[in-house]
Amino acid sequence: MNDKKQSQATAMTELAINSGAVLFHTPEFKEYAAIRVNGHVETLALKGQAARRWLASLYRMQTGGQVPGSQALQDALTALGGYAVHEGEEEDVYLRIADHEGAIYIDLGDRDWRAVKVSAEGWELLDLAPVYFRRMKGMLPLPAPRAGSVDALAPFVNMESVTDFRLLMTTLATSFFPLGPFVVLVVTGEQGSAKSFLTRLLRDLIDPSSAPLRTLPRDERDLMISAMNGWVLNFDNVSHIRGWMSDALCRLSSGTGFSTRELYTDSEEAIFAAARPIILNGISAFVTRGDLADRSLTITLPRVPDGKRRADDDILSEFARARPYIFGGVLDLVAEVLRSERTVKIDYPRMATFARRGYAMAPLLGWTGDDFLIAYRDRMRDAGGDVLDSSLIAGLLIKLVEDHVEDHVEDHVTWKGAPTELLSELNKMASSTMRESKMWPKAANALSSEVKRLAPTLRTVGIDIEFGRTERRRWIAIKRSTENHRHDRQPSSVDTNEAEKHDDGMTSLTIPDDPMTIPLPVPEAESVSDIPPDDDHDDHDDPLRGLSKDDHDGRRKYLISLGETMGFPNVGVIPAGRDWYAKAAQHFSDADIAAAIEALERQTAGATA
């Protein structure tokens, strides 16, 4: 019986080696086989179920239908793993996003294993990528991208301002870079603000999954497993983040490694060292530790009024049609960064890589790089305020400075003493309720740790903390800084009156006298008729067909004026094309549109005369 199993194992090993499969290993000595299937190449982990099915199929076809034994399969895969490690080449294997020779490759995740190449020259769809990708359970395909604009996402999201939308698009685009650090996107808002829906759409645009939203893991091991099995980590309804989880998310966003014991072994470690884009959503300000706040970008959503709500499946159906064009618009942003990010020279904030990429892509989003930096720094300052507000001792430290220093002696040390003395001082200032809280530091070492965590955030409000020691004791010094920590100037291209809040809880741009001054980017499509029709749409019934202008500016002015005539408020954030018409057609009949076109033509003719 043992000889028969060995014979099957040997036969399967030889079949696999002679099949043309490429056996190789990663730098972490994970064994893989790259096999050709129906004209494309698939990458299989030799320890996975897909490799077992492939090997069993090879054997069955070779033997006229015989089924190999389970132990023989395992023995053959073990032998192939040894071949991959000792005789195969060392290759990198990527999940969803890869970098190769200055370009970014994105695995679409479809049945044909197609990929998109993004470089400084633009993007293109490939049938065969020059890198190996792995597929994990639950991965869903991205659409084949089409030339479009990120503005096509605007009708599907509940944004409070144009600045919020641009920051969201910046975060979305930077998620397609294979190397971090990545900012942690934090979406907050009261119940009914469509937080979960927004983060689901973002996941569908970056790394679609059969389980797009998950709860925070219970421990670091589960967090590491989630990161190994998906490019984007999207955690829903977060109310509180414990200290160890906050630290783990910081490490994961920046690429610091995790390690844990390999299953079924006594000493081998499973190591994960990579950065991942992270999305968190919740009602309240749940990021309360300074290190995570520094790495986060928070967007707060307004509540959607009950009368303006729509069914999710209706919105998702429209989103599915727009998704290829949104994806194409995001890839344009990525290509722009690859073209120009190395020329960016700025005063970098904490998340320097994100700032550089956001600065580089800013012109395609309708504002300047300086405008982006101002908006981003404003959000960082707001996040710091949340950290200070959540701390029991931060307010007391600020009050200690204010009570002990005069305005004309800035940068003068206002308090200096041992940690035990500072704890005694704060105990006197705190209420009994504060002192009885579990969060109140009960010992000097706990207070020192908390002050060290708060020090970077306190510095943003003009308070410096210094630590030192003499031969006899440690000391803490608190003083007011002379540095300018404020960035109060509004972005030059985002006027404070630019976005007006409407009664539907959404935000649209106010159309000025000259529609050409609207700072949203110009759509890329050459004409309305360039966007392919839906299967159930008759082009001959489209009153806009053939009426768009030849150049971008003319077409944009035409459609904005048309929308203004029709009273359609969101035309400024919908790209010129069939998506615009489809949205408008929900509110206006063809006769209404035709009448508006006729009125506009008369107006244009009169202006020309």
Coordinates of C-alpha atoms in Angstrom, one line a residue:
M1 CA 0.0 0.0 0.0
N2 CA 2.9 2.3 0.9
D3 CA 4.6 1.6 -2.5
K4 CA 1.4 2.5 -4.4
K5 CA 1.2 5.8 -2.6
Q6 CA 4.8 6.5 -3.3
S7 CA 4.4 5.6 -6.9
Q8 CA 1.5 8.0 -7.2
A9 CA 3.5 10.8 -5.4
T10 CA 6.5 10.2 -7.7
A11 CA 4.2 10.3 -10.8
M12 CA 2.5 13.5 -9.8
T13 CA 5.8 15.2 -9.0
E14 CA 7.2 14.3 -12.4
L15 CA 4.0 15.4 -14.1
A16 CA 4.1 18.8 -12.4
I17 CA 7.8 19.4 -13.2
N18 CA 7.3 18.4 -16.8
S19 CA 4.0 20.3 -17.3
G20 CA 5.7 23.6 -18.0
A21 CA 4.8 25.0 -14.5
V22 CA 7.4 27.4 -13.0
L23 CA 8.2 26.4 -9.5
F24 CA 9.8 29.1 -7.4
H25 CA 9.9 30.5 -3.9
T26 CA 9.6 33.9 -2.3
P27 CA 12.3 35.6 -0.1
E28 CA 10.3 34.2 2.9
F29 CA 10.7 30.7 1.4
K30 CA 7.0 30.3 0.5
E31 CA 6.6 27.8 -2.3
Y32 CA 4.6 28.7 -5.5
A33 CA 3.8 27.3 -8.9
A34 CA 3.0 29.5 -11.9
I35 CA 0.8 27.5 -14.3
R36 CA -0.6 28.3 -17.7
V37 CA -4.4 28.0 -17.9
N38 CA -6.4 28.8 -21.0
G39 CA -3.9 31.3 -22.3
H40 CA -3.1 33.1 -19.0
V41 CA -0.8 32.4 -16.1
E42 CA -2.1 31.7 -12.6
T43 CA 0.0 31.7 -9.4
L44 CA -0.7 28.9 -6.8
A45 CA 0.7 28.5 -3.3
L46 CA 1.9 24.9 -3.1
K47 CA 0.4 24.6 0.4
G48 CA -3.0 25.8 -0.8
Q49 CA -6.1 23.9 -1.9
A50 CA -5.8 25.3 -5.5
A51 CA -2.5 23.5 -5.9
R52 CA -4.0 20.3 -4.7
R53 CA -6.8 20.5 -7.2
W54 CA -4.4 21.3 -10.0
L55 CA -2.1 18.4 -9.2
A56 CA -5.0 16.0 -8.8
S57 CA -6.4 17.1 -12.2
L58 CA -3.0 16.6 -13.9
Y59 CA -2.8 13.0 -12.5
R60 CA -6.4 12.2 -13.4
M61 CA -6.0 13.4 -17.0
Q62 CA -2.7 11.5 -17.4
T63 CA -4.1 8.2 -15.9
G64 CA -7.4 8.2 -17.7
G65 CA -9.5 9.2 -14.7
Q66 CA -7.6 7.7 -11.7
V67 CA -8.0 9.6 -8.4
P68 CA -4.8 10.0 -6.4
G69 CA -4.7 9.3 -2.7
S70 CA -4.7 12.1 -0.2
Q71 CA -1.3 11.1 1.3
A72 CA 0.2 10.8 -2.2
L73 CA -1.0 14.3 -3.0
Q74 CA 0.5 15.6 0.2
D75 CA 3.8 13.8 -0.5
A76 CA 4.0 15.1 -4.1
L77 CA 3.3 18.7 -2.9
T78 CA 6.0 18.4 -0.3
A79 CA 8.5 17.2 -2.9
L80 CA 7.5 20.1 -5.2
G81 CA 7.9 22.5 -2.4
G82 CA 11.5 21.3 -1.9
Y83 CA 12.1 21.6 -5.7
A84 CA 10.7 25.2 -5.6
V85 CA 13.0 26.2 -2.7
H86 CA 16.2 24.5 -3.7
E87 CA 16.1 24.5 -7.5
G88 CA 13.6 27.3 -8.3
E89 CA 14.3 31.0 -8.6
E90 CA 13.5 33.5 -5.8
E91 CA 10.6 35.8 -6.9
D92 CA 8.3 38.2 -5.1
V93 CA 4.6 37.5 -5.0
Y94 CA 2.2 40.4 -4.6
L95 CA -1.3 40.8 -3.4
R96 CA -3.4 43.1 -5.6
I97 CA -0.7 45.9 -6.0
A98 CA 2.9 45.5 -7.2
D99 CA 5.8 47.6 -8.3
H100 CA 8.2 46.7 -11.0
E101 CA 10.8 48.7 -12.9
G102 CA 9.2 52.1 -11.9
A103 CA 5.7 51.1 -12.8
I104 CA 2.7 50.0 -10.6
Y105 CA 0.7 46.9 -11.5
I106 CA -2.8 46.2 -10.3
D107 CA -4.3 42.8 -10.3
L108 CA -7.9 43.1 -11.6
G109 CA -8.8 39.8 -9.9
D110 CA -10.8 38.6 -12.8
R111 CA -10.9 35.1 -14.3
D112 CA -8.4 35.9 -17.0
W113 CA -5.8 37.2 -14.5
R114 CA -5.5 40.6 -16.3
A115 CA -3.7 43.5 -14.8
V116 CA -3.4 47.3 -15.2
K117 CA 0.0 48.9 -15.6
V118 CA 0.3 52.5 -14.4
S119 CA 3.5 54.5 -15.2
A120 CA 4.5 58.1 -15.7
E121 CA 3.2 57.8 -19.3
G122 CA -0.3 56.8 -18.2
W123 CA -2.1 53.4 -17.7
E124 CA -2.9 50.4 -19.9
L125 CA -4.7 47.1 -19.6
L126 CA -2.5 44.0 -19.8
D127 CA -3.3 40.3 -20.5
L128 CA -0.1 39.2 -18.8
A129 CA 1.7 41.1 -16.0
P130 CA 5.5 40.8 -15.6
V131 CA 5.0 40.0 -11.8
Y132 CA 3.3 37.2 -9.9
F133 CA 0.1 37.9 -8.0
R134 CA -1.6 35.7 -5.5
R135 CA -5.3 35.4 -5.0
M136 CA -7.0 35.0 -1.6
K137 CA -10.4 33.7 -0.7
G138 CA -13.1 36.4 -0.9
M139 CA -11.2 38.6 -3.5
L140 CA -13.6 40.1 -6.1
P141 CA -12.6 41.6 -9.4
L142 CA -12.1 45.2 -10.2
P143 CA -13.6 46.5 -13.5
A144 CA -11.5 47.1 -16.5
P145 CA -10.8 50.9 -16.3
R146 CA -12.2 53.4 -18.8
A147 CA -11.1 56.9 -19.5
G148 CA -13.1 59.0 -17.0
S149 CA -12.9 61.2 -13.9
V150 CA -13.0 60.8 -10.1
D151 CA -15.8 63.4 -10.2
A152 CA -18.1 60.6 -11.3
L153 CA -18.0 59.4 -7.6
A154 CA -19.4 62.6 -6.3
P155 CA -23.1 61.8 -6.8
F156 CA -22.7 58.6 -4.8
V157 CA -21.1 60.0 -1.6
N158 CA -22.4 62.2 1.2
M159 CA -19.8 64.9 1.4
E160 CA -20.0 68.1 3.4
S161 CA -17.6 70.2 1.3
V162 CA -15.5 70.1 -1.8
T163 CA -12.4 70.1 0.3
D164 CA -13.6 66.8 1.9
F165 CA -14.1 65.3 -1.5
R166 CA -10.7 66.3 -2.7
L167 CA -9.0 64.9 0.4
L168 CA -11.0 61.7 0.0
M169 CA -9.9 61.3 -3.6
T170 CA -6.3 61.9 -2.5
T171 CA -6.5 59.2 0.0
L172 CA -8.2 56.9 -2.5
A173 CA -5.5 57.4 -5.1
T174 CA -2.6 56.9 -2.6
S175 CA -4.0 53.5 -1.7
F176 CA -2.9 52.2 -5.1
F177 CA 0.8 52.7 -4.3
P178 CA 2.6 49.4 -3.4
L179 CA 4.7 51.0 -0.7
G180 CA 3.5 53.0 2.3
P181 CA 3.3 54.6 4.7
F182 CA -0.4 55.1 4.2
V183 CA -2.7 57.5 6.1
V184 CA -5.5 55.9 8.0
L185 CA -8.8 57.1 6.7
V186 CA -11.2 57.8 9.5
V187 CA -14.8 58.5 8.6
T188 CA -17.1 59.8 11.4
G189 CA -20.6 61.0 11.5
E190 CA -23.9 60.5 13.4
Q191 CA -26.2 57.6 12.7
G192 CA -27.7 57.9 9.2
S193 CA -24.8 59.7 7.6
A194 CA -23.9 56.8 5.3
K195 CA -20.5 56.1 6.8
S196 CA -20.5 52.4 6.2
F197 CA -21.9 52.8 2.7
L198 CA -19.1 55.3 1.8
T199 CA -16.4 53.0 3.1
R200 CA -17.9 50.1 1.2
L201 CA -17.7 52.0 -2.0
L202 CA -14.1 52.9 -1.4
R203 CA -13.3 49.2 -0.8
D204 CA -15.0 48.3 -4.1
L205 CA -12.8 50.8 -5.9
I206 CA -9.5 49.6 -4.4
D207 CA -9.8 46.0 -3.3
P208 CA -13.2 44.5 -3.8
S209 CA -14.1 41.7 -1.3
S210 CA -17.0 39.4 -0.6
A211 CA -16.8 40.8 3.0
P212 CA -16.1 44.5 2.5
L213 CA -16.7 45.6 6.1
R214 CA -15.5 43.8 9.2
T215 CA -15.2 44.5 12.9
L216 CA -11.9 45.2 14.6
P217 CA -9.9 42.0 15.3
R218 CA -9.6 40.7 18.8
D219 CA -5.8 40.5 18.8
E220 CA -2.7 41.3 16.7
R221 CA -2.6 37.8 15.2
D222 CA -6.1 38.2 13.7
L223 CA -5.1 41.7 12.4
M224 CA -2.0 40.2 10.8
I225 CA -4.1 37.5 9.1
S226 CA -6.5 40.1 7.8
A227 CA -3.5 42.0 6.3
M228 CA -2.1 38.9 4.7
N229 CA -5.4 38.2 3.0
G230 CA -6.5 41.6 1.8
W231 CA -4.9 44.8 0.5
V232 CA -7.3 47.2 2.2
L233 CA -8.5 46.7 5.8
N234 CA -11.9 48.2 6.3
F235 CA -13.3 48.2 9.8
D236 CA -16.9 49.2 10.5
N237 CA -18.7 50.8 13.5
V238 CA -15.6 51.4 15.6
S239 CA -16.4 52.9 19.0
H240 CA -13.2 52.5 20.9
I241 CA -9.6 51.5 20.0
R242 CA -7.5 50.0 22.8
G243 CA -3.9 51.1 23.2
W244 CA -2.4 47.9 21.8
M245 CA -4.7 48.1 18.7
S246 CA -3.9 51.7 18.1
D247 CA -0.2 50.9 18.2
A248 CA -0.7 47.9 15.8
L249 CA -2.7 50.0 13.3
C250 CA 0.2 52.5 13.3
R251 CA 2.7 49.8 12.6
L252 CA 0.5 48.3 9.9
S253 CA -0.1 51.7 8.1
S254 CA 3.7 52.3 8.0
G255 CA 4.9 48.8 7.2
T256 CA 6.5 47.8 10.5
G257 CA 6.6 44.0 10.8
F258 CA 4.4 41.6 12.8
S259 CA 5.5 38.1 13.8
T260 CA 3.7 35.2 15.5
R261 CA 4.3 31.5 16.0
E262 CA 3.6 29.4 12.8
L263 CA 0.7 27.1 13.3
Y264 CA 1.5 23.5 14.2
T265 CA 5.2 24.3 15.0
D266 CA 7.0 25.0 18.2
S267 CA 9.6 27.5 17.1
E268 CA 9.0 28.8 13.5
E269 CA 7.7 32.4 13.2
A270 CA 5.1 33.6 10.7
I271 CA 6.3 37.1 9.7
F272 CA 4.4 39.8 8.0
A273 CA 6.2 43.0 7.0
A274 CA 4.2 45.3 4.7
A275 CA 2.0 48.4 4.8
R276 CA -1.7 48.4 4.2
P277 CA -4.3 51.1 3.6
I278 CA -6.7 51.2 6.5
I279 CA -10.2 52.6 6.7
L280 CA -12.1 53.1 10.0
N281 CA -15.6 54.4 10.5
G282 CA -17.6 55.2 13.6
I283 CA -19.9 57.7 15.2
S284 CA -17.7 59.5 17.7
A285 CA -14.1 60.6 17.6
F286 CA -12.6 57.2 18.5
V287 CA -8.9 58.0 17.6
T288 CA -7.6 59.2 21.0
R289 CA -3.9 58.4 20.9
G290 CA -1.6 60.9 19.3
D291 CA 0.5 58.5 17.2
L292 CA -2.5 57.1 15.4
A293 CA -4.1 60.6 15.1
D294 CA -0.9 61.9 13.4
R295 CA -1.2 59.1 10.8
S296 CA -5.0 59.6 10.3
L297 CA -7.1 61.8 8.0
T298 CA -10.6 62.3 9.4
I299 CA -13.6 63.2 7.3
T300 CA -16.9 63.8 9.0
L301 CA -20.2 63.2 7.1
P302 CA -23.4 65.1 7.6
R303 CA -26.6 63.2 8.2
V304 CA -28.8 62.3 5.2
P305 CA -32.4 63.5 5.8
D306 CA -35.0 60.7 5.9
G307 CA -36.8 62.2 2.9
K308 CA -33.7 62.1 0.7
R309 CA -32.7 58.5 1.3
R310 CA -32.5 55.9 -1.5
A311 CA -32.3 52.1 -1.4
D312 CA -28.8 50.8 -1.4
D313 CA -29.3 48.4 -4.3
D314 CA -30.5 51.3 -6.6
I315 CA -27.4 53.3 -5.8
L316 CA -25.1 50.3 -6.2
S317 CA -26.6 49.6 -9.6
E318 CA -25.7 53.1 -10.8
F319 CA -22.3 52.9 -9.1
A320 CA -21.5 49.7 -11.0
R321 CA -22.0 51.5 -14.3
A322 CA -19.8 54.5 -13.2
R323 CA -17.1 52.4 -11.5
P324 CA -14.9 51.8 -14.6
Y325 CA -14.8 55.5 -15.3
I326 CA -14.1 56.4 -11.6
F327 CA -11.3 53.8 -11.6
G328 CA -9.8 55.3 -14.7
G329 CA -9.9 58.7 -13.1
V330 CA -8.1 57.4 -10.0
L331 CA -5.4 55.8 -12.3
D332 CA -4.9 59.2 -13.9
L333 CA -4.1 60.6 -10.4
V334 CA -1.7 57.8 -9.7
A335 CA 0.1 58.3 -13.1
E336 CA 0.4 62.1 -12.3
V337 CA 2.1 61.3 -9.1
L338 CA 4.6 59.0 -10.8
R339 CA 5.3 61.8 -13.3
S340 CA 5.9 64.6 -10.9
E341 CA 6.3 63.5 -7.2
R342 CA 10.1 63.6 -7.3
T343 CA 10.0 67.3 -8.2
V344 CA 8.0 68.2 -5.1
K345 CA 9.9 70.3 -2.6
I346 CA 7.8 71.2 0.4
D347 CA 8.0 71.5 4.2
Y348 CA 6.9 68.0 5.0
P349 CA 4.4 67.2 7.8
R350 CA 4.5 63.9 9.7
M351 CA 3.1 61.7 6.9
A352 CA 5.6 63.0 4.4
T353 CA 5.0 60.4 1.6
F354 CA 1.2 61.0 1.7
A355 CA 1.9 64.8 1.6
R356 CA 4.2 64.5 -1.4
R357 CA 1.8 62.4 -3.4
G358 CA -1.2 64.6 -2.5
Y359 CA 0.8 67.7 -3.5
A360 CA 1.7 66.1 -6.8
M361 CA -1.8 65.1 -7.8
A362 CA -3.5 68.3 -6.5
P363 CA -3.8 70.1 -9.9
L364 CA -5.8 67.2 -11.3
L365 CA -8.2 67.6 -8.4
G366 CA -8.8 71.3 -9.1
W367 CA -6.6 73.0 -6.4
T368 CA -2.9 73.7 -5.8
G369 CA -0.4 71.7 -3.9
D370 CA -0.3 74.5 -1.3
D371 CA -4.1 74.4 -0.9
F372 CA -3.9 70.6 -0.3
L373 CA -1.2 71.1 2.4
I374 CA -3.2 73.7 4.2
A375 CA -6.3 71.5 4.2
Y376 CA -4.3 68.5 5.3
R377 CA -2.6 70.4 8.1
D378 CA -6.0 71.7 9.3
R379 CA -7.2 68.1 9.6
M380 CA -4.1 67.1 11.5
R381 CA -4.7 69.9 13.9
D382 CA -8.3 68.9 14.3
A383 CA -7.2 65.3 15.0
G384 CA -4.8 66.6 17.6
G385 CA -7.7 68.5 19.3
D386 CA -9.7 65.2 19.5
V387 CA -6.7 63.6 21.2
L388 CA -6.4 66.4 23.8
D389 CA -10.2 66.5 24.4
S390 CA -10.1 62.7 25.1
S391 CA -7.3 63.0 27.7
L392 CA -8.0 63.6 31.3
I393 CA -4.7 65.3 31.9
A394 CA -4.2 67.3 28.7
G395 CA -6.6 70.1 29.7
L396 CA -5.0 70.3 33.1
L397 CA -1.5 70.6 31.6
I398 CA -2.7 73.4 29.3
K399 CA -4.4 75.2 32.3
L400 CA -1.1 74.8 34.3
V401 CA 0.7 76.7 31.6
E402 CA -2.0 79.4 31.4
D403 CA -2.1 79.9 35.1
H404 CA 1.7 80.1 35.6
V405 CA 2.9 82.2 32.6
E406 CA 2.3 85.8 31.5
D407 CA 1.7 86.4 27.8
H408 CA 4.9 88.4 27.3
V409 CA 7.2 85.6 28.6
E410 CA 6.5 83.0 26.0
D411 CA 9.0 80.1 25.9
H412 CA 9.7 80.5 29.6
V413 CA 9.5 77.4 31.6
T414 CA 6.3 77.6 33.6
W415 CA 6.7 74.4 35.6
K416 CA 9.5 72.0 36.4
G417 CA 9.7 69.2 38.8
A418 CA 9.7 65.4 39.4
P419 CA 6.9 63.2 38.0
T420 CA 5.6 62.6 41.5
E421 CA 5.4 66.4 42.0
L422 CA 3.5 66.8 38.8
L423 CA 1.1 64.1 39.7
S424 CA 0.5 65.8 43.0
E425 CA -0.1 69.1 41.3
L426 CA -2.6 67.6 38.8
N427 CA -4.4 65.7 41.6
K428 CA -5.0 69.1 43.3
M429 CA -6.4 70.5 40.0
A430 CA -8.6 67.5 39.1
S431 CA -12.1 66.9 40.3
S432 CA -12.9 63.8 42.4
T433 CA -14.7 62.3 39.4
M434 CA -11.5 62.6 37.3
R435 CA -9.3 61.1 39.9
E436 CA -11.6 58.2 40.4
S437 CA -11.6 57.4 36.7
K438 CA -9.8 54.3 35.4
M439 CA -8.1 56.5 32.9
W440 CA -6.5 58.7 35.6
P441 CA -2.8 57.9 36.2
K442 CA -2.4 56.6 39.7
A443 CA 1.4 56.5 39.8
A444 CA 4.2 58.7 38.6
N445 CA 5.5 56.3 35.9
A446 CA 2.0 56.0 34.4
L447 CA 1.8 59.8 34.3
S448 CA 5.2 60.1 32.6
S449 CA 4.1 57.6 29.9
E450 CA 0.9 59.5 29.3
V451 CA 2.7 62.9 29.1
K452 CA 5.2 61.4 26.6
R453 CA 2.3 60.3 24.4
L454 CA 0.7 63.7 24.6
A455 CA 3.9 65.7 24.0
P456 CA 3.8 65.8 20.2
T457 CA 0.1 66.8 20.2
L458 CA 0.6 69.4 22.9
R459 CA 3.4 70.9 20.8
T460 CA 0.8 71.7 18.1
V461 CA -1.0 74.0 20.5
G462 CA 2.2 75.7 21.6
I463 CA 3.2 73.7 24.7
D464 CA 6.5 72.0 24.9
I465 CA 7.3 69.1 27.2
E466 CA 10.9 68.3 28.1
F467 CA 12.2 65.3 30.0
G468 CA 15.5 64.9 31.8
R469 CA 17.3 63.7 34.8
T470 CA 20.0 64.8 37.3
E471 CA 22.2 62.5 39.3
R472 CA 19.4 62.3 41.9
R473 CA 16.1 62.4 40.1
R474 CA 14.1 62.6 36.9
W475 CA 12.3 65.8 35.9
I476 CA 9.6 67.1 33.6
A477 CA 9.6 70.7 32.3
I478 CA 6.5 72.3 30.8
K479 CA 6.8 75.6 28.9
R480 CA 5.1 77.7 26.3
S481 CA 6.7 77.5 22.9
T482 CA 7.4 80.5 20.6
E483 CA 7.0 78.4 17.4
N484 CA 4.0 79.2 15.2
H485 CA 1.8 76.1 15.2
R486 CA -1.2 77.5 13.5
H487 CA -2.3 77.2 9.9
D488 CA -5.4 79.3 9.8
R489 CA -5.3 80.5 6.2
Q490 CA -8.0 79.1 4.0
P491 CA -6.9 77.4 0.7
S492 CA -6.7 80.0 -2.0
S493 CA -8.9 78.0 -4.4
V494 CA -11.5 76.9 -1.9
D495 CA -13.5 80.0 -0.9
T496 CA -15.4 79.7 2.4
N497 CA -18.6 80.4 0.5
E498 CA -17.8 78.0 -2.3
A499 CA -19.8 75.1 -0.9
E500 CA -23.3 75.7 0.3
K501 CA -25.1 73.2 2.4
H502 CA -28.4 72.1 0.9
D503 CA -31.5 70.7 2.6
D504 CA -30.7 67.2 1.3
G505 CA -27.6 66.9 3.5
M506 CA -25.4 66.9 0.5
T507 CA -23.1 69.6 -0.7
S508 CA -22.9 71.1 -4.2
L509 CA -20.9 73.9 -5.6
T510 CA -22.4 77.4 -5.9
I511 CA -22.4 78.2 -9.7
P512 CA -20.8 81.7 -10.0
D513 CA -21.5 84.2 -12.7
D514 CA -18.7 82.7 -14.8
P515 CA -19.2 78.9 -14.7
M516 CA -15.6 78.5 -15.9
T517 CA -14.3 79.5 -12.5
I518 CA -15.6 76.3 -10.8
P519 CA -12.5 74.7 -9.5
L520 CA -13.4 71.1 -10.3
P521 CA -11.3 69.2 -12.8
V522 CA -12.3 69.0 -16.5
P523 CA -13.6 65.6 -17.6
E524 CA -11.5 63.7 -20.1
A525 CA -14.1 62.3 -22.5
E526 CA -14.1 64.0 -25.9
S527 CA -17.9 64.2 -26.2
V528 CA -21.1 62.9 -24.7
S529 CA -21.3 60.3 -27.5
D530 CA -17.8 58.9 -26.6
I531 CA -19.2 57.2 -23.5
P532 CA -20.7 53.9 -24.5
P533 CA -24.4 53.5 -24.1
D534 CA -26.1 51.2 -21.6
D535 CA -27.5 48.0 -23.0
D536 CA -31.0 49.2 -22.5
H537 CA -30.5 52.8 -23.7
D538 CA -31.3 53.9 -27.3
D539 CA -28.8 56.5 -28.5
H540 CA -31.4 58.0 -30.8
D541 CA -33.4 59.0 -27.7
D542 CA -30.6 60.9 -26.2
P543 CA -31.3 64.7 -26.6
L544 CA -27.6 65.5 -25.8
R545 CA -26.1 63.3 -28.5
G546 CA -24.0 65.4 -30.9
L547 CA -24.5 68.7 -29.0
S548 CA -21.4 68.7 -26.9
K549 CA -18.6 71.2 -27.6
D550 CA -15.4 70.2 -29.3
D551 CA -13.1 71.4 -26.6
H552 CA -13.2 70.7 -22.8
D553 CA -13.9 74.2 -21.6
G554 CA -16.7 74.8 -24.1
R555 CA -18.4 71.5 -23.3
R556 CA -18.1 72.1 -19.6
K557 CA -19.5 75.6 -19.8
Y558 CA -22.3 74.3 -22.1
L559 CA -23.4 71.5 -19.6
I560 CA -23.1 73.7 -16.5
S561 CA -25.2 76.4 -18.2
L562 CA -27.7 73.7 -19.3
G563 CA -27.9 72.4 -15.8
E564 CA -28.4 75.9 -14.4
T565 CA -31.2 76.5 -16.9
M566 CA -32.8 73.2 -15.8
G567 CA -32.3 73.9 -12.1
F568 CA -30.2 70.8 -11.6
P569 CA -28.0 71.7 -8.5
N570 CA -25.3 69.0 -8.7
V571 CA -24.2 69.4 -12.3
G572 CA -20.9 70.9 -11.1
V573 CA -19.7 67.6 -9.6
I574 CA -21.0 65.3 -12.4
P575 CA -18.6 64.6 -15.3
A576 CA -19.7 65.7 -18.8
G577 CA -21.0 62.6 -20.4
R578 CA -23.7 60.0 -20.3
D579 CA -23.4 59.7 -16.5
W580 CA -24.4 63.3 -16.3
Y581 CA -27.4 62.7 -18.6
A582 CA -28.5 59.6 -16.7
K583 CA -28.5 61.5 -13.4
A584 CA -30.3 64.4 -14.9
A585 CA -32.9 62.2 -16.6
Q586 CA -34.0 61.0 -13.1
H587 CA -35.4 64.5 -12.5
F588 CA -36.2 65.8 -16.0
S589 CA -38.0 64.4 -19.0
D590 CA -36.5 64.5 -22.5
A591 CA -38.9 67.3 -23.3
D592 CA -37.6 69.3 -20.4
I593 CA -34.0 68.8 -21.6
A594 CA -34.9 69.6 -25.2
A595 CA -36.6 72.8 -24.0
A596 CA -33.6 73.8 -22.0
I597 CA -31.3 73.1 -24.9
E598 CA -33.5 75.3 -27.2
A599 CA -33.5 78.1 -24.6
L600 CA -29.7 77.9 -24.2
E601 CA -29.2 78.0 -28.0
R602 CA -31.4 81.1 -28.2
Q603 CA -29.4 82.7 -25.4
T604 CA -26.1 81.8 -27.1
A605 CA -27.3 83.1 -30.5
G606 CA -28.4 86.4 -28.9
A607 CA -25.0 86.8 -27.2
T608 CA -23.3 86.1 -30.5
A609 CA -25.4 88.7 -32.3

